[in-house]
């Protein structure tokens, strides 16, 4: 438990050695511009226009912010309050969920793979499945007292919104109706990140450059900046917009769309003056579902770029590749 960062850093005024990145991997002191070009989309728009905007943003950035999405302002705020309350709990309470075993379903950990990685990242993370709710809710924290109630309501609302976005993407790509229903959106994981205040944010990263390995992510990032997206090989900051979701295309959607939609790399920087808590919801495929470029999107003139595989196979190689600093999509490419 000594590893849990929210405990370590309350007693440290310098960055512990094991979190200091080698100079070439540090975010450095450069000021990353807040990007006003990451598309902000209103879900209230006319359906056809909305589909076009989502597809364009997903092609060019792999990221967009979504406003007027129907999840209430109160619930967006409440879930962040409860998440912060959880990370403020005494060590013993959080310790009950601490594990280095990735198979433990409701689990708190520090960094990404603490036991295996050389340098750690500046975050704590609580993660658990949340769909179907009744199968999982009994494993979630009971403290704070409102945890199950608030996260339960939130999970259901976010799932509805996520499926609605997938439906719009499905239509925008010209896929048969319901393509993303069933196996490709079978599960949902709630992933709560806590990035404590850091004595020197130029030496660490909250999360290193990565793409999300599932279907789609809906992130509630609150009002503290920290997320950056790689666009044309430059890092751009995603400005917090009150009550908006940050939505990003994941690896499986990039493959299914045969590279049309982009699963963009992103990272998180730490801050010296404020802690940051975010709630990410991943809609994910089931382990046995077969992933491949959609048949209707490939042709002789537009051959498949990726091989056919099961999601379970991918998750195993994703972890291994991540440790070795390799691009996890590379092994899936069909060599031309
Ligand atoms: C993630 C992630 C971004 C953030 O959890 O995969 O990229 O701002 N989170 O917390
Ligand atoms: Ni991510």
mmCIF file of C-alpha atoms and ligand atoms in Angstrom:
data_model
loop_
_atom_site.group_PDB
_atom_site.id
_atom_site.type_symbol
_atom_site.label_atom_id
_atom_site.label_comp_id
_atom_site.label_asym_id
_atom_site.label_seq_id
_atom_site.Cartn_x
_atom_site.Cartn_y
_atom_site.Cartn_z
ATOM 1 C CA UNK A 1 0.000 0.000 0.000
ATOM 2 C CA UNK A 2 3.010 2.245 0.413
ATOM 3 C CA UNK A 3 2.763 2.726 -3.349
ATOM 4 C CA UNK A 4 -0.575 4.520 -3.366
ATOM 5 C CA UNK A 5 0.426 7.941 -4.617
ATOM 6 C CA UNK A 6 -2.254 9.887 -2.787
ATOM 7 C CA UNK A 7 -0.603 8.697 0.441
ATOM 8 C CA UNK A 8 3.012 8.945 -0.665
ATOM 9 C CA UNK A 9 2.743 12.541 -1.804
ATOM 10 C CA UNK A 10 0.964 13.851 1.247
ATOM 11 C CA UNK A 11 4.216 13.237 3.082
ATOM 12 C CA UNK A 12 6.687 14.211 0.337
ATOM 13 C CA UNK A 13 7.734 17.614 -0.873
ATOM 14 C CA UNK A 14 9.963 16.350 -3.664
ATOM 15 C CA UNK A 15 9.152 13.955 -6.494
ATOM 16 C CA UNK A 16 10.225 10.448 -5.441
ATOM 17 C CA UNK A 17 13.021 9.079 -7.622
ATOM 18 C CA UNK A 18 10.905 6.250 -9.048
ATOM 19 C CA UNK A 19 8.490 8.754 -10.665
ATOM 20 C CA UNK A 20 11.141 10.855 -12.398
ATOM 21 C CA UNK A 21 11.137 10.176 -16.137
ATOM 22 C CA UNK A 22 14.369 10.112 -18.139
ATOM 23 C CA UNK A 23 14.900 13.592 -19.656
ATOM 24 C CA UNK A 24 13.711 12.621 -23.162
ATOM 25 C CA UNK A 25 10.349 11.394 -21.860
ATOM 26 C CA UNK A 26 9.541 14.373 -19.640
ATOM 27 C CA UNK A 27 6.820 16.822 -20.627
ATOM 28 C CA UNK A 28 9.349 19.593 -19.996
ATOM 29 C CA UNK A 29 8.525 23.212 -19.471
ATOM 30 C CA UNK A 30 7.164 24.035 -22.875
ATOM 31 C CA UNK A 31 3.789 25.684 -22.784
ATOM 32 C CA UNK A 32 1.271 23.594 -24.653
ATOM 33 C CA UNK A 33 -1.362 25.831 -26.218
ATOM 34 C CA UNK A 34 -4.924 25.306 -25.163
ATOM 35 C CA UNK A 35 -6.441 24.118 -28.337
ATOM 36 C CA UNK A 36 -9.525 25.912 -29.445
ATOM 37 C CA UNK A 37 -9.674 23.717 -32.487
ATOM 38 C CA UNK A 38 -10.686 20.451 -30.859
ATOM 39 C CA UNK A 39 -14.210 20.349 -32.161
ATOM 40 C CA UNK A 40 -17.003 21.160 -29.745
ATOM 41 C CA UNK A 41 -20.216 19.508 -30.840
ATOM 42 C CA UNK A 42 -23.740 20.157 -29.692
ATOM 43 C CA UNK A 43 -25.793 16.995 -29.638
ATOM 44 C CA UNK A 44 -28.886 19.139 -30.164
ATOM 45 C CA UNK A 45 -27.880 19.838 -33.771
ATOM 46 C CA UNK A 46 -29.827 18.520 -36.723
ATOM 47 C CA UNK A 47 -29.161 14.742 -36.991
ATOM 48 C CA UNK A 48 -27.443 14.795 -40.383
ATOM 49 C CA UNK A 49 -25.311 17.749 -39.429
ATOM 50 C CA UNK A 50 -24.455 16.094 -36.117
ATOM 51 C CA UNK A 51 -23.342 12.898 -37.863
ATOM 52 C CA UNK A 52 -21.136 14.861 -40.261
ATOM 53 C CA UNK A 53 -19.551 16.807 -37.401
ATOM 54 C CA UNK A 54 -18.844 13.668 -35.378
ATOM 55 C CA UNK A 55 -17.307 11.834 -38.334
ATOM 56 C CA UNK A 56 -15.174 14.826 -39.317
ATOM 57 C CA UNK A 57 -13.888 15.296 -35.750
ATOM 58 C CA UNK A 58 -13.228 11.564 -35.402
ATOM 59 C CA UNK A 59 -11.264 11.524 -38.649
ATOM 60 C CA UNK A 60 -9.216 14.628 -38.039
ATOM 61 C CA UNK A 61 -8.659 14.545 -34.287
ATOM 62 C CA UNK A 62 -10.070 11.294 -32.935
ATOM 63 C CA UNK A 63 -11.390 13.564 -30.178
ATOM 64 C CA UNK A 64 -14.268 15.977 -29.660
ATOM 65 C CA UNK A 65 -16.135 17.613 -26.814
ATOM 66 C CA UNK A 66 -19.851 17.046 -26.561
ATOM 67 C CA UNK A 67 -22.280 19.567 -25.086
ATOM 68 C CA UNK A 68 -25.985 19.462 -24.324
ATOM 69 C CA UNK A 69 -25.673 15.693 -24.151
ATOM 70 C CA UNK A 70 -28.569 15.064 -21.787
ATOM 71 C CA UNK A 71 -26.589 13.868 -18.736
ATOM 72 C CA UNK A 72 -27.608 16.393 -16.089
ATOM 73 C CA UNK A 73 -25.214 19.037 -14.823
ATOM 74 C CA UNK A 74 -25.930 17.843 -11.323
ATOM 75 C CA UNK A 75 -24.915 14.242 -12.076
ATOM 76 C CA UNK A 76 -21.762 15.358 -13.949
ATOM 77 C CA UNK A 77 -20.709 17.326 -10.850
ATOM 78 C CA UNK A 78 -21.881 14.790 -8.297
ATOM 79 C CA UNK A 79 -19.834 11.973 -9.747
ATOM 80 C CA UNK A 80 -16.665 14.082 -9.525
ATOM 81 C CA UNK A 81 -17.471 15.079 -5.938
ATOM 82 C CA UNK A 82 -17.922 11.439 -4.923
ATOM 83 C CA UNK A 83 -14.764 10.437 -6.816
ATOM 84 C CA UNK A 84 -12.763 13.100 -4.932
ATOM 85 C CA UNK A 85 -14.304 11.997 -1.651
ATOM 86 C CA UNK A 86 -13.145 8.455 -2.364
ATOM 87 C CA UNK A 87 -9.532 9.520 -2.905
ATOM 88 C CA UNK A 88 -9.680 11.656 0.261
ATOM 89 C CA UNK A 89 -10.572 8.627 2.385
ATOM 90 C CA UNK A 90 -8.082 7.309 4.943
ATOM 91 C CA UNK A 91 -5.510 4.806 3.664
ATOM 92 C CA UNK A 92 -7.206 1.812 5.310
ATOM 93 C CA UNK A 93 -10.430 2.399 3.417
ATOM 94 C CA UNK A 94 -8.757 2.575 0.006
ATOM 95 C CA UNK A 95 -6.386 -0.250 0.867
ATOM 96 C CA UNK A 96 -9.247 -2.731 0.780
ATOM 97 C CA UNK A 97 -9.308 -2.394 -3.004
ATOM 98 C CA UNK A 98 -5.553 -2.320 -3.555
ATOM 99 C CA UNK A 99 -4.251 -5.074 -5.789
ATOM 100 C CA UNK A 100 -1.569 -5.699 -8.352
ATOM 101 C CA UNK A 101 -3.660 -8.493 -9.857
ATOM 102 C CA UNK A 102 -5.292 -7.191 -13.063
ATOM 103 C CA UNK A 103 -7.992 -9.852 -12.703
ATOM 104 C CA UNK A 104 -9.404 -8.326 -9.526
ATOM 105 C CA UNK A 105 -12.557 -6.640 -10.789
ATOM 106 C CA UNK A 106 -12.845 -3.636 -8.462
ATOM 107 C CA UNK A 107 -9.321 -2.438 -7.994
ATOM 108 C CA UNK A 108 -7.317 0.583 -6.933
ATOM 109 C CA UNK A 109 -3.750 0.950 -8.098
ATOM 110 C CA UNK A 110 -1.044 3.492 -8.682
ATOM 111 C CA UNK A 111 0.381 4.290 -12.132
ATOM 112 C CA UNK A 112 -0.243 1.597 -14.804
ATOM 113 C CA UNK A 113 1.608 -1.607 -13.941
ATOM 114 C CA UNK A 114 3.491 -0.766 -10.774
ATOM 115 C CA UNK A 115 5.271 -4.093 -10.353
ATOM 116 C CA UNK A 116 6.608 -4.268 -13.911
ATOM 117 C CA UNK A 117 7.262 -0.727 -15.086
ATOM 118 C CA UNK A 118 10.629 1.010 -14.683
ATOM 119 C CA UNK A 119 9.259 4.462 -13.941
ATOM 120 C CA UNK A 120 5.858 5.145 -12.404
ATOM 121 C CA UNK A 121 3.231 7.614 -13.540
ATOM 122 C CA UNK A 122 1.708 10.273 -11.356
ATOM 123 C CA UNK A 123 -1.781 8.900 -10.823
ATOM 124 C CA UNK A 124 -3.916 6.643 -8.703
ATOM 125 C CA UNK A 125 -6.721 4.772 -10.403
ATOM 126 C CA UNK A 126 -9.860 3.018 -9.231
ATOM 127 C CA UNK A 127 -11.478 0.871 -11.872
ATOM 128 C CA UNK A 128 -14.449 -1.468 -12.027
ATOM 129 C CA UNK A 129 -16.923 -2.884 -14.510
ATOM 130 C CA UNK A 130 -20.326 -1.188 -14.476
ATOM 131 C CA UNK A 131 -22.509 -2.993 -17.001
ATOM 132 C CA UNK A 132 -24.784 -4.820 -16.421
ATOM 133 C CA UNK A 133 -25.069 -2.804 -13.235
ATOM 134 C CA UNK A 134 -26.717 -5.474 -11.091
ATOM 135 C CA UNK A 135 -23.847 -7.889 -11.754
ATOM 136 C CA UNK A 136 -21.192 -5.485 -10.512
ATOM 137 C CA UNK A 137 -22.541 -2.844 -8.155
ATOM 138 C CA UNK A 138 -22.173 -5.063 -5.060
ATOM 139 C CA UNK A 139 -18.385 -5.096 -5.590
ATOM 140 C CA UNK A 140 -18.043 -1.305 -5.657
ATOM 141 C CA UNK A 141 -16.945 0.804 -2.676
ATOM 142 C CA UNK A 142 -19.606 1.454 -0.024
ATOM 143 C CA UNK A 143 -17.696 4.402 1.273
ATOM 144 C CA UNK A 144 -18.316 7.287 0.478
ATOM 145 C CA UNK A 145 -21.910 6.455 1.339
ATOM 146 C CA UNK A 146 -23.245 7.829 -1.975
ATOM 147 C CA UNK A 147 -20.714 6.004 -4.155
ATOM 148 C CA UNK A 148 -22.960 3.198 -5.412
ATOM 149 C CA UNK A 149 -26.003 5.396 -5.887
ATOM 150 C CA UNK A 150 -24.237 8.170 -7.798
ATOM 151 C CA UNK A 151 -21.950 5.957 -9.890
ATOM 152 C CA UNK A 152 -24.870 3.610 -10.575
ATOM 153 C CA UNK A 153 -27.016 6.408 -12.014
ATOM 154 C CA UNK A 154 -24.064 7.873 -13.873
ATOM 155 C CA UNK A 155 -23.022 4.541 -15.456
ATOM 156 C CA UNK A 156 -26.485 4.014 -16.914
ATOM 157 C CA UNK A 157 -26.721 7.565 -18.292
ATOM 158 C CA UNK A 158 -23.237 7.489 -19.799
ATOM 159 C CA UNK A 159 -23.896 4.130 -21.407
ATOM 160 C CA UNK A 160 -27.058 5.444 -23.047
ATOM 161 C CA UNK A 161 -25.127 8.414 -24.398
ATOM 162 C CA UNK A 162 -22.210 6.241 -25.538
ATOM 163 C CA UNK A 163 -24.542 3.920 -27.456
ATOM 164 C CA UNK A 164 -26.226 6.930 -29.029
ATOM 165 C CA UNK A 165 -22.863 8.248 -30.237
ATOM 166 C CA UNK A 166 -21.955 4.803 -31.600
ATOM 167 C CA UNK A 167 -25.270 4.719 -33.440
ATOM 168 C CA UNK A 168 -24.503 8.091 -35.056
ATOM 169 C CA UNK A 169 -21.004 6.880 -35.987
ATOM 170 C CA UNK A 170 -22.517 3.702 -37.425
ATOM 171 C CA UNK A 171 -24.794 5.723 -39.683
ATOM 172 C CA UNK A 172 -22.003 8.161 -40.572
ATOM 173 C CA UNK A 173 -19.729 5.321 -41.678
ATOM 174 C CA UNK A 174 -22.551 3.790 -43.705
ATOM 175 C CA UNK A 175 -22.531 0.535 -41.725
ATOM 176 C CA UNK A 176 -25.614 -1.629 -41.333
ATOM 177 C CA UNK A 177 -27.864 -0.417 -38.498
ATOM 178 C CA UNK A 178 -26.946 -1.923 -35.137
ATOM 179 C CA UNK A 179 -23.342 -2.736 -36.103
ATOM 180 C CA UNK A 180 -22.017 -1.620 -32.701
ATOM 181 C CA UNK A 181 -24.783 -3.230 -30.662
ATOM 182 C CA UNK A 182 -24.033 -6.604 -29.086
ATOM 183 C CA UNK A 183 -20.416 -7.753 -28.862
ATOM 184 C CA UNK A 184 -18.704 -4.457 -29.677
ATOM 185 C CA UNK A 185 -20.416 -2.570 -26.849
ATOM 186 C CA UNK A 186 -20.866 -5.557 -24.548
ATOM 187 C CA UNK A 187 -19.115 -4.153 -21.491
ATOM 188 C CA UNK A 188 -18.428 -0.881 -19.762
ATOM 189 C CA UNK A 189 -15.630 0.013 -17.377
ATOM 190 C CA UNK A 190 -15.604 2.972 -15.008
ATOM 191 C CA UNK A 191 -12.076 4.266 -14.513
ATOM 192 C CA UNK A 192 -11.518 6.987 -11.929
ATOM 193 C CA UNK A 193 -8.206 8.803 -12.132
ATOM 194 C CA UNK A 194 -6.684 10.881 -9.390
ATOM 195 C CA UNK A 195 -3.612 12.979 -10.212
ATOM 196 C CA UNK A 196 -2.341 14.495 -6.948
ATOM 197 C CA UNK A 197 -0.586 17.852 -6.774
ATOM 198 C CA UNK A 198 2.993 17.350 -7.849
ATOM 199 C CA UNK A 199 6.063 19.143 -6.435
ATOM 200 C CA UNK A 200 7.577 19.346 -9.959
ATOM 201 C CA UNK A 201 5.261 18.531 -12.898
ATOM 202 C CA UNK A 202 8.092 18.956 -15.434
ATOM 203 C CA UNK A 203 9.636 15.651 -14.262
ATOM 204 C CA UNK A 204 6.589 13.364 -14.430
ATOM 205 C CA UNK A 205 3.552 12.409 -16.460
ATOM 206 C CA UNK A 206 0.131 11.516 -15.056
ATOM 207 C CA UNK A 207 -0.308 9.148 -17.988
ATOM 208 C CA UNK A 208 2.169 8.563 -20.813
ATOM 209 C CA UNK A 209 1.287 8.809 -24.494
ATOM 210 C CA UNK A 210 -1.310 6.109 -25.228
ATOM 211 C CA UNK A 211 -4.413 5.294 -27.232
ATOM 212 C CA UNK A 212 -7.432 3.746 -25.521
ATOM 213 C CA UNK A 213 -7.733 0.062 -26.450
ATOM 214 C CA UNK A 214 -11.550 -0.352 -26.374
ATOM 215 C CA UNK A 215 -14.448 0.942 -28.513
ATOM 216 C CA UNK A 216 -15.135 4.488 -27.295
ATOM 217 C CA UNK A 217 -14.318 6.653 -24.246
ATOM 218 C CA UNK A 218 -16.489 9.292 -22.581
ATOM 219 C CA UNK A 219 -14.420 11.364 -20.157
ATOM 220 C CA UNK A 220 -15.731 13.738 -17.506
ATOM 221 C CA UNK A 221 -12.617 15.808 -16.842
ATOM 222 C CA UNK A 222 -14.109 18.431 -14.507
ATOM 223 C CA UNK A 223 -12.544 21.861 -14.522
ATOM 224 C CA UNK A 224 -8.829 21.170 -14.090
ATOM 225 C CA UNK A 225 -6.660 21.022 -17.243
ATOM 226 C CA UNK A 226 -4.151 18.214 -17.794
ATOM 227 C CA UNK A 227 -5.256 16.210 -20.835
ATOM 228 C CA UNK A 228 -3.269 16.682 -24.056
ATOM 229 C CA UNK A 229 -3.903 15.177 -27.485
ATOM 230 C CA UNK A 230 -1.342 14.523 -30.202
ATOM 231 C CA UNK A 231 -2.412 16.310 -33.381
ATOM 232 C CA UNK A 232 -0.025 16.473 -36.353
ATOM 233 C CA UNK A 233 2.801 15.439 -34.021
ATOM 234 C CA UNK A 234 2.186 18.339 -31.631
ATOM 235 C CA UNK A 235 0.638 18.179 -28.183
ATOM 236 C CA UNK A 236 -2.472 20.290 -27.769
ATOM 237 C CA UNK A 237 -4.256 20.803 -24.470
ATOM 238 C CA UNK A 238 -7.936 19.927 -24.182
ATOM 239 C CA UNK A 239 -9.553 22.854 -22.464
ATOM 240 C CA UNK A 240 -12.004 21.922 -19.721
ATOM 241 C CA UNK A 241 -15.508 22.969 -20.765
ATOM 242 C CA UNK A 242 -18.116 22.991 -18.016
ATOM 243 C CA UNK A 243 -20.346 19.892 -18.174
ATOM 244 C CA UNK A 244 -19.000 18.685 -21.504
ATOM 245 C CA UNK A 245 -17.855 15.141 -22.222
ATOM 246 C CA UNK A 246 -14.539 14.593 -23.937
ATOM 247 C CA UNK A 247 -15.215 11.739 -26.371
ATOM 248 C CA UNK A 248 -12.471 9.768 -28.088
ATOM 249 C CA UNK A 249 -12.322 7.055 -30.699
ATOM 250 C CA UNK A 250 -10.588 3.910 -29.403
ATOM 251 C CA UNK A 251 -8.354 1.379 -31.167
ATOM 252 C CA UNK A 252 -11.179 -1.023 -32.051
ATOM 253 C CA UNK A 253 -13.129 1.721 -33.835
ATOM 254 C CA UNK A 254 -10.058 2.696 -35.812
ATOM 255 C CA UNK A 255 -9.728 -0.905 -36.997
ATOM 256 C CA UNK A 256 -13.423 -1.444 -37.762
ATOM 257 C CA UNK A 257 -13.490 1.808 -39.766
ATOM 258 C CA UNK A 258 -10.381 0.555 -41.625
ATOM 259 C CA UNK A 259 -8.368 3.529 -40.464
ATOM 260 C CA UNK A 260 -10.971 6.161 -41.384
ATOM 261 C CA UNK A 261 -11.531 7.155 -37.759
ATOM 262 C CA UNK A 262 -8.497 7.891 -35.632
ATOM 263 C CA UNK A 263 -7.680 6.509 -32.201
ATOM 264 C CA UNK A 264 -5.511 9.481 -31.242
ATOM 265 C CA UNK A 265 -2.641 9.297 -28.781
ATOM 266 C CA UNK A 266 -3.073 11.373 -25.660
ATOM 267 C CA UNK A 267 -1.340 11.910 -22.313
ATOM 268 C CA UNK A 268 -1.903 13.630 -18.977
ATOM 269 C CA UNK A 269 0.380 16.179 -17.318
ATOM 270 C CA UNK A 270 0.394 16.861 -13.576
ATOM 271 C CA UNK A 271 -0.033 20.212 -11.859
ATOM 272 C CA UNK A 272 1.854 21.815 -8.986
ATOM 273 C CA UNK A 273 -1.054 23.767 -7.577
ATOM 274 C CA UNK A 274 -4.079 21.521 -7.761
ATOM 275 C CA UNK A 275 -5.033 17.837 -7.707
ATOM 276 C CA UNK A 276 -7.118 16.595 -10.650
ATOM 277 C CA UNK A 277 -9.780 13.894 -10.553
ATOM 278 C CA UNK A 278 -11.379 12.564 -13.750
ATOM 279 C CA UNK A 279 -13.953 9.883 -14.514
ATOM 280 C CA UNK A 280 -13.462 7.918 -17.734
ATOM 281 C CA UNK A 281 -16.078 5.468 -19.045
ATOM 282 C CA UNK A 282 -14.903 2.933 -21.582
ATOM 283 C CA UNK A 283 -17.434 1.092 -23.710
ATOM 284 C CA UNK A 284 -15.710 -2.167 -24.551
ATOM 285 C CA UNK A 285 -16.105 -5.311 -26.644
ATOM 286 C CA UNK A 286 -16.516 -8.760 -25.118
ATOM 287 C CA UNK A 287 -13.397 -10.926 -25.005
ATOM 288 C CA UNK A 288 -14.541 -13.353 -27.716
ATOM 289 C CA UNK A 289 -15.827 -10.828 -30.246
ATOM 290 C CA UNK A 290 -14.057 -10.884 -33.609
ATOM 291 C CA UNK A 291 -12.636 -7.523 -34.655
ATOM 292 C CA UNK A 292 -11.849 -6.683 -38.261
ATOM 293 C CA UNK A 293 -12.374 -3.868 -40.756
ATOM 294 C CA UNK A 294 -16.100 -3.817 -41.566
ATOM 295 C CA UNK A 295 -16.733 -5.830 -44.734
ATOM 296 C CA UNK A 296 -18.789 -3.040 -46.271
ATOM 297 C CA UNK A 297 -15.899 -0.580 -45.892
ATOM 298 C CA UNK A 298 -13.300 -2.624 -47.746
ATOM 299 C CA UNK A 299 -13.026 -3.289 -51.452
ATOM 300 C CA UNK A 300 -10.383 -3.978 -54.046
ATOM 301 C CA UNK A 301 -9.569 -0.294 -54.207
ATOM 302 C CA UNK A 302 -9.736 0.094 -50.438
ATOM 303 C CA UNK A 303 -8.180 -3.113 -49.095
ATOM 304 C CA UNK A 304 -8.296 -3.986 -45.390
ATOM 305 C CA UNK A 305 -5.450 -2.427 -43.412
ATOM 306 C CA UNK A 306 -5.866 -4.696 -40.393
ATOM 307 C CA UNK A 307 -6.007 -8.414 -39.695
ATOM 308 C CA UNK A 308 -8.907 -10.234 -38.110
ATOM 309 C CA UNK A 309 -8.460 -11.144 -34.394
ATOM 310 C CA UNK A 310 -10.425 -11.529 -31.179
ATOM 311 C CA UNK A 311 -10.582 -8.719 -28.661
ATOM 312 C CA UNK A 312 -9.175 -11.106 -26.039
ATOM 313 C CA UNK A 313 -6.055 -11.722 -28.132
ATOM 314 C CA UNK A 314 -5.597 -8.004 -28.561
ATOM 315 C CA UNK A 315 -5.830 -7.204 -24.848
ATOM 316 C CA UNK A 316 -3.079 -9.693 -24.068
ATOM 317 C CA UNK A 317 -0.679 -8.260 -26.644
ATOM 318 C CA UNK A 318 -1.670 -4.668 -25.772
ATOM 319 C CA UNK A 319 -0.227 -4.999 -22.281
ATOM 320 C CA UNK A 320 2.971 -6.630 -23.512
ATOM 321 C CA UNK A 321 3.449 -4.061 -26.296
ATOM 322 C CA UNK A 322 2.777 -1.178 -23.938
ATOM 323 C CA UNK A 323 5.554 -2.393 -21.631
ATOM 324 C CA UNK A 324 7.990 -2.517 -24.494
ATOM 325 C CA UNK A 325 6.958 0.912 -25.779
ATOM 326 C CA UNK A 326 5.603 -0.548 -29.028
ATOM 327 C CA UNK A 327 2.551 0.643 -30.939
ATOM 328 C CA UNK A 328 -0.054 -2.057 -30.154
ATOM 329 C CA UNK A 329 -1.770 -1.595 -33.531
ATOM 330 C CA UNK A 330 1.360 -2.332 -35.500
ATOM 331 C CA UNK A 331 1.192 -6.123 -35.121
ATOM 332 C CA UNK A 332 -2.374 -6.023 -36.508
ATOM 333 C CA UNK A 333 -1.484 -4.217 -39.702
ATOM 334 C CA UNK A 334 -1.567 -6.174 -42.940
ATOM 335 C CA UNK A 335 1.792 -5.573 -44.585
ATOM 336 C CA UNK A 336 1.331 -4.266 -48.093
HETATM 337 C C1 LIG B 1 -7.474 7.383 -19.653
HETATM 338 C C2 LIG B 1 -7.158 8.799 -19.966
HETATM 339 C C3 LIG B 1 -7.408 11.143 -19.393
HETATM 340 C C4 LIG B 1 -7.623 12.029 -18.199
HETATM 341 O O1 LIG B 1 -7.972 7.144 -18.543
HETATM 342 O O2 LIG B 1 -7.226 6.521 -20.527
HETATM 343 O O3 LIG B 1 -6.588 9.043 -20.993
HETATM 344 O O4 LIG B 1 -7.642 13.242 -18.439
HETATM 345 N N1 LIG B 1 -7.553 9.749 -19.086
HETATM 346 O O5 LIG B 1 -7.741 11.533 -17.092
HETATM 347 NI NI1 LIG B 2 -6.728 7.367 -22.352
#
